[in-house]
GROMACS .gro file of C-alpha atoms in nm:
model
  444
    1MET     CA    1  12.749  15.219   4.342
    2LEU     CA    2  13.048  15.055   4.194
    3ILE     CA    3  13.032  14.742   4.399
    4VAL     CA    4  13.211  14.431   4.278
    5ALA     CA    5  13.005  14.114   4.273
    6ALA     CA    6  13.235  13.924   4.505
    7ALA     CA    7  13.240  14.206   4.754
    8ALA     CA    8  12.862  14.231   4.754
    9GLY     CA    9  12.827  13.859   4.814
   10ALA     CA   10  13.055  13.876   5.113
   11LEU     CA   11  12.891  14.170   5.286
   12ALA     CA   12  12.888  14.142   5.662
   13LEU     CA   13  12.559  14.311   5.741
   14THR     CA   14  12.488  14.513   6.053
   15GLY     CA   15  12.219  14.763   6.141
   16CYS     CA   16  12.186  15.128   6.049
   17GLY     CA   17  11.928  15.375   6.168
   18GLY     CA   18  11.761  15.701   6.082
   19GLY     CA   19  11.462  15.902   6.199
   20THR     CA   20  11.194  16.074   5.998
   21LYS     CA   21  11.088  16.436   6.045
   22ASN     CA   22  10.917  16.697   5.834
   23PRO     CA   23  11.143  16.720   5.524
   24LYS     CA   24  11.063  17.090   5.481
   25GLU     CA   25  11.218  17.186   5.813
   26SER     CA   26  11.557  17.355   5.795
   27GLY     CA   27  11.803  17.546   6.008
   28GLY     CA   28  11.880  17.488   6.372
   29SER     CA   29  12.186  17.344   6.539
   30THR     CA   30  12.331  16.996   6.506
   31GLY     CA   31  12.500  17.014   6.844
   32ALA     CA   32  12.817  16.895   6.673
   33GLN     CA   33  13.158  16.975   6.817
   34GLN     CA   34  13.375  17.243   6.664
   35PRO     CA   35  13.551  17.122   6.348
   36PRO     CA   36  13.914  17.013   6.390
   37ALA     CA   37  14.200  17.248   6.309
   38ASP     CA   38  14.259  17.078   5.972
   39ALA     CA   39  13.895  17.116   5.865
   40LEU     CA   40  13.808  17.291   5.541
   41LYS     CA   41  13.827  17.668   5.580
   42LEU     CA   42  13.501  17.838   5.488
   43PRO     CA   43  13.420  18.211   5.463
   44ASP     CA   44  13.211  18.415   5.704
   45LEU     CA   45  12.864  18.426   5.544
   46LYS     CA   46  12.667  18.567   5.834
   47GLY     CA   47  12.339  18.718   5.716
   48GLN     CA   48  12.345  18.543   5.378
   49LYS     CA   49  12.069  18.303   5.274
   50LEU     CA   50  12.084  18.006   5.038
   51GLN     CA   51  11.826  17.769   4.898
   52VAL     CA   52  11.911  17.410   4.804
   53ILE     CA   53  11.690  17.186   4.592
   54ALA     CA   54  11.710  16.805   4.581
   55VAL     CA   55  11.472  16.510   4.562
   56TRP     CA   56  11.551  16.359   4.902
   57THR     CA   57  11.270  16.326   5.153
   58GLY     CA   58  11.221  16.118   5.468
   59PRO     CA   59  11.541  15.985   5.624
   60GLU     CA   60  11.751  16.075   5.318
   61GLY     CA   61  11.633  16.434   5.341
   62GLU     CA   62  11.694  16.446   5.715
   63ASN     CA   63  12.047  16.313   5.674
   64PHE     CA   64  12.130  16.569   5.406
   65LYS     CA   65  12.001  16.849   5.628
   66LYS     CA   66  12.266  16.753   5.881
   67VAL     CA   67  12.525  16.853   5.622
   68LEU     CA   68  12.353  17.184   5.557
   69LYS     CA   69  12.325  17.255   5.928
   70GLU     CA   70  12.698  17.201   5.968
   71PHE     CA   71  12.757  17.446   5.684
   72GLU     CA   72  12.534  17.696   5.863
   73LYS     CA   73  12.727  17.647   6.185
   74ARG     CA   74  13.065  17.704   6.022
   75THR     CA   75  12.970  18.000   5.804
   76GLY     CA   76  12.679  18.176   5.975
   77ALA     CA   77  12.468  18.144   5.659
   78THR     CA   78  12.105  18.034   5.665
   79VAL     CA   79  12.021  17.745   5.432
   80SER     CA   80  11.670  17.637   5.338
   81TYR     CA   81  11.624  17.292   5.191
   82VAL     CA   82  11.336  17.227   4.951
   83PRO     CA   83  11.267  16.871   4.836
   84THR     CA   84  11.084  16.821   4.509
   85GLN     CA   85  10.938  16.509   4.354
   86ASP     CA   86  10.877  16.684   4.022
   87ALA     CA   87  11.106  16.634   3.724
   88MET     CA   88  11.407  16.837   3.831
   89LEU     CA   89  11.459  17.032   3.508
   90THR     CA   90  11.090  17.117   3.491
   91TYR     CA   91  11.097  17.239   3.850
   92LEU     CA   92  11.415  17.441   3.801
   93GLY     CA   93  11.280  17.589   3.480
   94SER     CA   94  10.971  17.716   3.662
   95LYS     CA   95  11.186  17.865   3.940
   96ILE     CA   96  11.418  18.035   3.692
   97SER     CA   97  11.136  18.174   3.478
   98GLY     CA   98  10.979  18.307   3.798
   99GLY     CA   99  11.302  18.484   3.890
  100THR     CA  100  11.369  18.270   4.198
  101PRO     CA  101  11.636  18.013   4.108
  102PRO     CA  102  11.787  17.815   4.395
  103ASP     CA  103  12.153  17.867   4.481
  104VAL     CA  104  12.243  17.499   4.453
  105ALA     CA  105  12.058  17.197   4.317
  106LEU     CA  106  12.135  16.827   4.313
  107LEU     CA  107  12.050  16.659   3.983
  108GLN     CA  108  11.999  16.286   3.931
  109GLN     CA  109  12.092  16.256   3.563
  110PRO     CA  110  12.404  16.348   3.365
  111GLY     CA  111  12.161  16.418   3.083
  112ALA     CA  112  11.984  16.674   3.301
  113LEU     CA  113  12.317  16.840   3.379
  114LYS     CA  114  12.397  16.870   3.010
  115GLN     CA  115  12.055  17.015   2.935
  116ALA     CA  116  12.088  17.265   3.220
  117VAL     CA  117  12.424  17.374   3.078
  118ALA     CA  118  12.272  17.407   2.731
  119ASN     CA  119  12.001  17.626   2.886
  120LYS     CA  120  12.279  17.840   3.042
  121TRP     CA  121  12.142  17.782   3.392
  122LEU     CA  122  12.461  17.658   3.560
  123LYS     CA  123  12.780  17.822   3.678
  124PRO     CA  124  13.120  17.655   3.629
  125LEU     CA  125  13.306  17.551   3.943
  126ASP     CA  126  13.526  17.813   4.104
  127ALA     CA  127  13.895  17.750   4.183
  128ASP     CA  128  13.839  17.643   4.546
  129THR     CA  129  13.576  17.386   4.454
  130GLN     CA  130  13.786  17.259   4.165
  131ALA     CA  131  14.079  17.213   4.404
  132GLN     CA  132  13.868  16.998   4.636
  133LEU     CA  133  13.736  16.801   4.337
  134ASP     CA  134  14.087  16.734   4.202
  135LYS     CA  135  14.203  16.625   4.546
  136ASN     CA  136  13.913  16.394   4.629
  137TYR     CA  137  13.766  16.251   4.307
  138SER     CA  138  13.882  16.016   4.034
  139LYS     CA  139  13.875  16.121   3.669
  140GLY     CA  140  13.562  15.920   3.592
  141TRP     CA  141  13.350  16.105   3.845
  142LYS     CA  142  13.481  16.440   3.727
  143ASP     CA  143  13.420  16.357   3.362
  144ILE     CA  144  13.049  16.280   3.404
  145ALA     CA  145  13.000  16.617   3.577
  146ALA     CA  146  13.173  16.817   3.300
  147VAL     CA  147  13.047  16.946   2.966
  148ASP     CA  148  13.287  17.019   2.679
  149GLY     CA  149  13.582  17.026   2.916
  150THR     CA  150  13.425  17.266   3.168
  151GLN     CA  151  13.351  17.136   3.517
  152TYR     CA  152  12.999  17.218   3.636
  153GLY     CA  153  12.921  16.961   3.903
  154VAL     CA  154  13.032  16.765   4.207
  155TYR     CA  155  12.897  16.412   4.248
  156TYR     CA  156  12.798  16.415   4.611
  157LYS     CA  157  12.619  16.083   4.647
  158ALA     CA  158  12.671  15.752   4.467
  159ALA     CA  159  12.448  15.446   4.450
  160ASN     CA  160  12.514  15.081   4.376
  161LYS     CA  161  12.205  14.983   4.179
  162SER     CA  162  12.288  14.614   4.135
  163LEU     CA  163  12.169  14.457   4.461
  164VAL     CA  164  11.884  14.226   4.563
  165TRP     CA  165  11.778  14.242   4.927
  166TYR     CA  166  11.590  13.953   5.085
  167ASN     CA  167  11.393  13.854   5.392
  168THR     CA  168  11.611  13.601   5.571
  169LYS     CA  169  11.323  13.414   5.735
  170ALA     CA  170  11.132  13.382   5.406
  171PHE     CA  171  11.441  13.226   5.246
  172GLU     CA  172  11.503  12.994   5.541
  173ASP     CA  173  11.140  12.880   5.556
  174ALA     CA  174  11.143  12.805   5.183
  175GLY     CA  175  11.484  12.637   5.191
  176ALA     CA  176  11.607  12.890   4.935
  177SER     CA  177  11.965  13.006   4.883
  178GLU     CA  178  12.121  13.314   4.727
  179PRO     CA  179  12.115  13.277   4.346
  180LYS     CA  180  12.421  13.355   4.134
  181THR     CA  181  12.266  13.349   3.787
  182TRP     CA  182  11.936  13.464   3.634
  183LYS     CA  183  11.833  13.101   3.585
  184ASP     CA  184  11.900  13.037   3.953
  185PHE     CA  185  11.710  13.354   4.044
  186LEU     CA  186  11.397  13.231   3.865
  187ALA     CA  187  11.436  12.889   4.030
  188THR     CA  188  11.467  13.058   4.369
  189ALA     CA  189  11.154  13.261   4.296
  190GLU     CA  190  10.965  12.941   4.217
  191THR     CA  191  11.089  12.776   4.538
  192ILE     CA  192  10.972  13.072   4.745
  193SER     CA  193  10.640  13.085   4.563
  194GLN     CA  194  10.582  12.717   4.644
  195SER     CA  195  10.640  12.798   5.012
  196GLY     CA  196  10.342  13.035   5.009
  197VAL     CA  197  10.528  13.368   4.993
  198VAL     CA  198  10.528  13.594   4.688
  199PRO     CA  199  10.889  13.608   4.563
  200VAL     CA  200  10.941  13.971   4.455
  201SER     CA  201  10.812  14.311   4.565
  202VAL     CA  202  10.843  14.576   4.294
  203GLY     CA  203  10.813  14.955   4.341
  204GLY     CA  204  10.710  15.019   3.982
  205SER     CA  205  10.497  15.328   4.038
  206ASP     CA  206  10.839  15.493   4.064
  207GLY     CA  207  10.932  15.421   3.702
  208TRP     CA  208  11.306  15.451   3.763
  209THR     CA  209  11.303  15.114   3.941
  210LEU     CA  210  11.188  14.948   3.616
  211THR     CA  211  11.464  15.116   3.416
  212ASP     CA  212  11.709  14.973   3.672
  213TRP     CA  213  11.571  14.623   3.618
  214PHE     CA  214  11.616  14.660   3.243
  215GLU     CA  215  11.965  14.811   3.267
  216ASN     CA  216  12.104  14.541   3.493
  217ILE     CA  217  11.969  14.269   3.266
  218TYR     CA  218  12.089  14.449   2.952
  219LEU     CA  219  12.442  14.520   3.081
  220SER     CA  220  12.495  14.161   3.191
  221GLN     CA  221  12.339  14.007   2.880
  222ALA     CA  222  12.444  14.244   2.600
  223GLY     CA  223  12.775  14.361   2.750
  224PRO     CA  224  12.930  14.702   2.819
  225GLU     CA  225  12.995  14.798   2.455
  226LYS     CA  226  12.632  14.757   2.355
  227TYR     CA  227  12.530  14.928   2.680
  228ASP     CA  228  12.735  15.235   2.590
  229GLN     CA  229  12.594  15.241   2.238
  230LEU     CA  230  12.233  15.221   2.357
  231ALA     CA  231  12.299  15.483   2.627
  232LYS     CA  232  12.410  15.726   2.353
  233HIS     CA  233  12.136  15.612   2.114
  234GLU     CA  234  12.402  15.496   1.868
  235ILE     CA  235  12.195  15.181   1.823
  236LYS     CA  236  11.816  15.176   1.816
  237TRP     CA  237  11.585  15.039   2.082
  238THR     CA  238  11.456  14.806   1.810
  239ASP     CA  239  11.797  14.633   1.817
  240PRO     CA  240  11.785  14.255   1.881
  241SER     CA  241  11.982  14.305   2.203
  242VAL     CA  242  11.692  14.506   2.347
  243LYS     CA  243  11.451  14.232   2.243
  244ASP     CA  244  11.666  13.978   2.427
  245ALA     CA  245  11.673  14.189   2.745
  246LEU     CA  246  11.297  14.250   2.744
  247THR     CA  247  11.239  13.880   2.681
  248THR     CA  248  11.453  13.801   2.986
  249MET     CA  249  11.274  14.064   3.192
  250ALA     CA  250  10.940  13.912   3.092
  251GLN     CA  251  11.048  13.578   3.242
  252LEU     CA  252  10.993  13.742   3.580
  253PHE     CA  253  10.731  14.008   3.510
  254GLY     CA  254  10.523  13.771   3.300
  255LYS     CA  255  10.444  13.560   3.606
  256GLU     CA  256  10.172  13.728   3.813
  257ASN     CA  257  10.231  13.497   4.108
  258TYR     CA  258  10.594  13.612   4.132
  259LEU     CA  259  10.500  13.977   4.196
  260VAL     CA  260  10.338  14.122   4.507
  261GLY     CA  261   9.993  14.229   4.386
  262GLY     CA  262  10.064  14.092   4.039
  263ALA     CA  263  10.135  14.331   3.752
  264LYS     CA  264   9.883  14.581   3.888
  265GLY     CA  265  10.056  14.580   4.224
  266ALA     CA  266  10.401  14.607   4.067
  267VAL     CA  267  10.317  14.930   3.880
  268GLY     CA  268  10.099  15.064   4.162
  269THR     CA  269  10.351  15.036   4.445
  270ALA     CA  270  10.592  15.314   4.540
  271PHE     CA  271  10.955  15.221   4.601
  272PRO     CA  272  10.950  15.272   4.982
  273LYS     CA  273  10.639  15.056   5.007
  274SER     CA  274  10.809  14.779   4.807
  275VAL     CA  275  11.078  14.762   5.076
  276GLU     CA  276  10.816  14.770   5.352
  277ASN     CA  277  10.634  14.482   5.181
  278THR     CA  278  10.951  14.275   5.213
  279PHE     CA  279  11.064  14.355   5.566
  280ALA     CA  280  10.785  14.506   5.779
  281GLY     CA  281  10.597  14.287   6.023
  282ALA     CA  282  10.618  13.920   6.111
  283THR     CA  283  10.476  13.801   5.777
  284PRO     CA  284  10.628  13.959   5.465
  285LYS     CA  285  10.420  14.020   5.156
  286GLY     CA  286  10.727  13.955   4.942
  287ALA     CA  287  11.058  13.777   4.992
  288MET     CA  288  11.290  13.993   4.779
  289VAL     CA  289  11.322  14.353   4.665
  290PHE     CA  290  11.570  14.480   4.407
  291GLU     CA  291  11.739  14.819   4.432
  292GLY     CA  292  12.046  15.009   4.542
  293ASP     CA  293  12.241  15.038   4.864
  294PHE     CA  294  11.998  15.310   4.976
  295VAL     CA  295  11.748  15.032   5.053
  296ALA     CA  296  11.929  14.999   5.386
  297VAL     CA  297  11.763  15.321   5.506
  298ASN     CA  298  11.417  15.192   5.418
  299ILE     CA  299  11.490  14.859   5.586
  300ALA     CA  300  11.571  15.045   5.907
  301GLN     CA  301  11.245  15.239   5.872
  302ALA     CA  302  11.064  14.904   5.849
  303LYS     CA  303  11.215  14.813   6.189
  304ALA     CA  304  11.412  14.526   6.038
  305LYS     CA  305  11.774  14.452   6.123
  306LEU     CA  306  12.040  14.414   5.859
  307GLY     CA  307  12.230  14.089   5.889
  308THR     CA  308  11.951  13.924   6.087
  309ASP     CA  309  11.619  14.004   5.918
  310ALA     CA  310  11.763  14.135   5.592
  311LYS     CA  311  12.052  14.026   5.374
  312VAL     CA  312  12.171  14.112   5.024
  313PHE     CA  313  12.323  13.949   4.715
  314PRO     CA  314  12.448  14.089   4.382
  315PHE     CA  315  12.208  14.116   4.091
  316PRO     CA  316  12.226  13.772   3.928
  317ALA     CA  317  12.436  13.723   3.616
  318VAL     CA  318  12.227  13.700   3.301
  319GLY     CA  319  12.537  13.671   3.083
  320ASP     CA  320  12.893  13.593   3.188
  321LYS     CA  321  12.911  13.844   3.473
  322SER     CA  322  12.689  14.009   3.728
  323PRO     CA  323  12.620  14.369   3.624
  324VAL     CA  324  12.757  14.680   3.794
  325VAL     CA  325  12.515  14.967   3.733
  326THR     CA  326  12.570  15.294   3.913
  327GLY     CA  327  12.385  15.617   3.977
  328GLY     CA  328  12.439  15.936   4.171
  329ASP     CA  329  12.340  16.290   4.260
  330VAL     CA  330  12.548  16.580   4.129
  331ALA     CA  331  12.557  16.921   4.299
  332VAL     CA  332  12.547  17.223   4.068
  333ALA     CA  333  12.541  17.599   4.131
  334LEU     CA  334  12.282  17.825   3.969
  335LYS     CA  335  12.414  18.145   4.124
  336ASP     CA  336  12.761  18.294   4.104
  337THR     CA  337  12.768  18.414   4.466
  338LYS     CA  338  13.021  18.376   4.745
  339ALA     CA  339  12.774  18.166   4.944
  340ALA     CA  340  12.689  17.930   4.656
  341LYS     CA  341  13.059  17.880   4.579
  342ALA     CA  342  13.135  17.807   4.946
  343LEU     CA  343  12.858  17.545   4.967
  344MET     CA  344  12.982  17.376   4.648
  345THR     CA  345  13.335  17.367   4.793
  346PHE     CA  346  13.200  17.217   5.114
  347LEU     CA  347  13.009  16.949   4.921
  348ALA     CA  348  13.330  16.855   4.735
  349SER     CA  349  13.520  16.812   5.063
  350THR     CA  350  13.561  16.516   5.295
  351ASP     CA  351  13.410  16.723   5.577
  352SER     CA  352  13.060  16.707   5.429
  353ALA     CA  353  13.092  16.351   5.298
  354LYS     CA  354  13.187  16.221   5.644
  355ILE     CA  355  12.865  16.361   5.790
  356SER     CA  356  12.649  16.187   5.531
  357ALA     CA  357  12.852  15.866   5.551
  358GLY     CA  358  12.811  15.851   5.926
  359ALA     CA  359  12.434  15.899   5.900
  360GLY     CA  360  12.394  15.572   5.706
  361GLY     CA  361  12.222  15.489   5.379
  362PHE     CA  362  12.483  15.685   5.187
  363ILE     CA  363  12.788  15.606   4.973
  364SER     CA  364  13.032  15.876   4.867
  365PRO     CA  365  13.239  15.873   4.546
  366ASN     CA  366  13.486  16.094   4.736
  367LYS     CA  367  13.797  15.873   4.749
  368SER     CA  368  13.947  16.062   5.045
  369VAL     CA  369  13.671  15.962   5.289
  370ASP     CA  370  13.807  15.716   5.543
  371LEU     CA  371  13.605  15.393   5.555
  372SER     CA  372  13.575  15.430   5.931
  373ALA     CA  373  13.326  15.711   5.865
  374TYR     CA  374  13.063  15.455   5.765
  375PRO     CA  375  12.851  15.311   6.047
  376ASN     CA  376  12.857  14.943   5.953
  377ASP     CA  377  13.039  14.677   5.754
  378THR     CA  378  12.772  14.672   5.483
  379LEU     CA  379  12.837  15.030   5.383
  380ARG     CA  380  13.212  15.003   5.441
  381ASN     CA  381  13.234  14.709   5.200
  382ILE     CA  382  13.021  14.885   4.938
  383ALA     CA  383  13.226  15.205   4.969
  384LYS     CA  384  13.554  15.012   4.950
  385ALA     CA  385  13.442  14.839   4.632
  386LEU     CA  386  13.318  15.166   4.485
  387ILE     CA  387  13.648  15.345   4.534
  388GLY     CA  388  13.846  15.035   4.437
  389ALA     CA  389  13.665  15.019   4.102
  390GLY     CA  390  13.824  15.349   4.001
  391ASP     CA  391  13.681  15.462   3.668
  392ASP     CA  392  13.565  15.116   3.559
  393PHE     CA  393  13.189  15.154   3.598
  394ARG     CA  394  12.874  15.198   3.392
  395PHE     CA  395  12.645  15.483   3.488
  396ASP     CA  396  12.268  15.437   3.497
  397MET     CA  397  12.154  15.444   3.135
  398SER     CA  398  11.828  15.630   3.186
  399ASP     CA  399  12.016  15.894   3.386
  400GLN     CA  400  12.241  15.954   3.085
  401ALA     CA  401  11.943  16.009   2.856
  402PRO     CA  402  11.761  16.338   2.797
  403GLN     CA  403  11.523  16.384   3.088
  404SER     CA  404  11.216  16.372   2.865
  405PHE     CA  405  11.302  16.013   2.779
  406GLY     CA  406  11.485  15.874   3.082
  407GLY     CA  407  11.379  16.080   3.381
  408THR     CA  408  11.020  16.208   3.371
  409PRO     CA  409  10.736  16.046   3.570
  410GLY     CA  410  10.452  15.929   3.349
  411LYS     CA  411  10.647  15.977   3.027
  412GLY     CA  412  10.918  15.823   2.810
  413GLU     CA  413  11.098  15.513   2.928
  414TRP     CA  414  10.936  15.515   3.272
  415LYS     CA  415  10.582  15.502   3.130
  416ILE     CA  416  10.666  15.257   2.850
  417LEU     CA  417  10.824  15.008   3.091
  418GLN     CA  418  10.523  15.040   3.324
  419ASP     CA  419  10.304  14.950   3.027
  420PHE     CA  420  10.539  14.662   2.949
  421VAL     CA  421  10.496  14.522   3.301
  422ARG     CA  422  10.121  14.531   3.246
  423ASN     CA  423  10.164  14.345   2.915
  424PRO     CA  424  10.506  14.173   2.902
  425LYS     CA  425  10.411  13.978   2.590
  426ASP     CA  426  10.422  14.297   2.380
  427ILE     CA  427  10.797  14.304   2.334
  428ALA     CA  428  10.795  14.433   1.975
  429GLY     CA  429  10.545  14.705   2.056
  430THR     CA  430  10.749  14.810   2.359
  431GLN     CA  431  11.063  14.835   2.147
  432THR     CA  432  10.886  15.049   1.888
  433LYS     CA  433  10.753  15.288   2.153
  434LEU     CA  434  11.095  15.313   2.318
  435GLU     CA  435  11.265  15.390   1.988
  436THR     CA  436  11.005  15.651   1.890
  437GLU     CA  437  11.042  15.833   2.223
  438ALA     CA  438  11.422  15.800   2.226
  439ALA     CA  439  11.460  15.937   1.872
  440ALA     CA  440  11.249  16.239   1.961
  441ALA     CA  441  11.445  16.304   2.282
  442TYR     CA  442  11.792  16.254   2.133
  443LYS     CA  443  11.685  16.429   1.812
  444ASN     CA  444  11.846  16.168   1.589
   0.00000   0.00000   0.00000
């Protein structure tokens, strides 16, 4: 997540892998060796069952299940993993009302965490988990998982959401180079378009990708102070700074020939497909795809090799600096049981983070994880920059918003920005819709 522009530009890229299995499978043995003597001590939970809910499927889901299998091996518990693509709070609400809440869930938005606390769904961290958190996490990561001074969550996974990945051959054939500024980015897009390749593949059917486009542009152009104000709805979405950011965004999305499939394709393509469009096969449909460090997993799935077929550069500077937008997944407990507490403690430890780091496509905000745990220089450089940034980062704006506005498919900001991509000339109308929805969600 918290990658510094210079570090991102200097990434030495190597490959990372990952297989795909049925994401609903769980249990079994990892075949891993016994943990070392200094490993985290966990209780005997033989015969106890836990359910964990998260959004990860495909290779991300498979990699997370390696962590859960290690927990099973060390404790004797049985853990079932259930991925959901529904809005997390909606899904959890249905489980709770049905009397079957999961033991642990991983939420994508700080706003969702706050709402879950307000609904009295979550349990505060126990002493053992808090001890691991204090040992392994900086204040910034603890603060965004706390409500009114009480710690409820552990940020397990981080994401740098300010990267543009590109097809090396498409750039070489077009004679294009990595752009540093937004103006250069548009010029590069035109150069690639002239070569006969569509410049940008967008996964806009997953509306969160469009919020990430907006947030990177807005942070770089309007600056961190305005960003914080808009994130808290202390300024309105009808503010001139929002108009400026949407106008900038329209410079790309207003050109049909710059988008794979045009506007219709941009809002009709899922995020994984947008990566496949850029890197699968001998002839790419698009030359570039914007998104976080997790794109590396999808590139591997497309049978492309990092550093050879695929490279990356920081999101171009719209204002004085390239933006640094971050995101992450926070683990929370919905049951006050010995097993749920033990899993939360495990997720706050380096033991679990090392497993995920080694699997690839993962960055941990856990500052105690040795960089050697990561499988390649790309991830090591991103992780080093993340930890080195300390508390100086800006969290994904839509993730800070109430879920009804910033995190629900087909509604709120996701839907409004999809409509904007279809009609990027309607900047004023888009601002009005965003403000109406935001005011209702924030209740101010």
